[in-house]
Coordinates of C-alpha atoms in Angstrom, one line a residue:
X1325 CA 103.8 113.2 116.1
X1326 CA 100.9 112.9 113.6
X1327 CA 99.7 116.5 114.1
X1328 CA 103.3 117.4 112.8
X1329 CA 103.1 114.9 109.9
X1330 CA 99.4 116.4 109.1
X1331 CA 101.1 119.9 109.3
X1332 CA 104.4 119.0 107.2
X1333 CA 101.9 117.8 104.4
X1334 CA 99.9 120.5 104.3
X1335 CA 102.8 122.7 103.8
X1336 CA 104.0 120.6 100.7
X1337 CA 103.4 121.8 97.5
X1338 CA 100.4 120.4 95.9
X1339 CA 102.3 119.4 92.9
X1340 CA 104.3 117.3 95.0
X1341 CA 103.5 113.4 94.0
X1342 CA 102.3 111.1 97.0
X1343 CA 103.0 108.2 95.1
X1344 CA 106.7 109.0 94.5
X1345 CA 106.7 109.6 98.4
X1346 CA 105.0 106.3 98.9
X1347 CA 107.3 104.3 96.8
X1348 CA 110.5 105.8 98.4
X1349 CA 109.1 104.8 101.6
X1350 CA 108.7 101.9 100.6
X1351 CA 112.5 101.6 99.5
X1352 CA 113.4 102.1 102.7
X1353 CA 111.1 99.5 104.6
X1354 CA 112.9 97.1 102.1
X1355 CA 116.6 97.8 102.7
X1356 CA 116.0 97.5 106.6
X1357 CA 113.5 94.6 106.3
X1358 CA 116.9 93.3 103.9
X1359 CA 119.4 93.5 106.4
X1360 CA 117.1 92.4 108.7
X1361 CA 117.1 89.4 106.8
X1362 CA 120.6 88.6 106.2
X1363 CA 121.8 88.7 109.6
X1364 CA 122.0 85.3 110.6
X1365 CA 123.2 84.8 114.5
X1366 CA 123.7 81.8 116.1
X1367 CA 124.9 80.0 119.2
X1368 CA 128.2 77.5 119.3
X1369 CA 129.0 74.9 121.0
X1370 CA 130.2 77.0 123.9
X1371 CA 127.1 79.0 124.1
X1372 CA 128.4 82.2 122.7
X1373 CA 126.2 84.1 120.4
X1374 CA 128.1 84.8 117.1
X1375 CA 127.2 86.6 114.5
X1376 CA 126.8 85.4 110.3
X1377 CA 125.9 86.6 106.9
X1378 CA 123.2 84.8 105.0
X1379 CA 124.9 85.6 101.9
X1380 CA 128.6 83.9 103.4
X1381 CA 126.6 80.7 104.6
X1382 CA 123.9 80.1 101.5
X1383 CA 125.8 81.5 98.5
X1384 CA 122.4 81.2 96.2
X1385 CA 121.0 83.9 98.0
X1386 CA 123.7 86.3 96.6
X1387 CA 121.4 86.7 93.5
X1388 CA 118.7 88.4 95.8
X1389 CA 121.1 91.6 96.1

């Protein structure tokens, strides 16, 4: 997998700007480490796993998005 990633960057232009790339990467990392974040599951009384939203149960987190 890495000798493919060496090979795709290699074939990018060298005007291309790494720190753009890095950035948008980063973007993404975010938005999954997000959602991640506001799934809230949990297990009732009958020992069912349900599922929540963090931003239904604590409403100040709403602000975050």
């Amino acid at each position: 997998m890495w000798v493919n990633a060496r090979e795709m960057a290699q074939m990018a232009p060298p005007e291309r700007n790494r720190w753009v790339d890095f950035l948008r990467a980063l973007s993404i990392l975010a938005v999954v480490f997000g959602h991640w974040l506001v799934a809230a599951p949990y297990i009732d009384s009958s020992g069912a796993v349900q599922g929540g939203h963090l931003l239904g149960i604590l409403s100040w987190s709403q602000w975050l998005t």
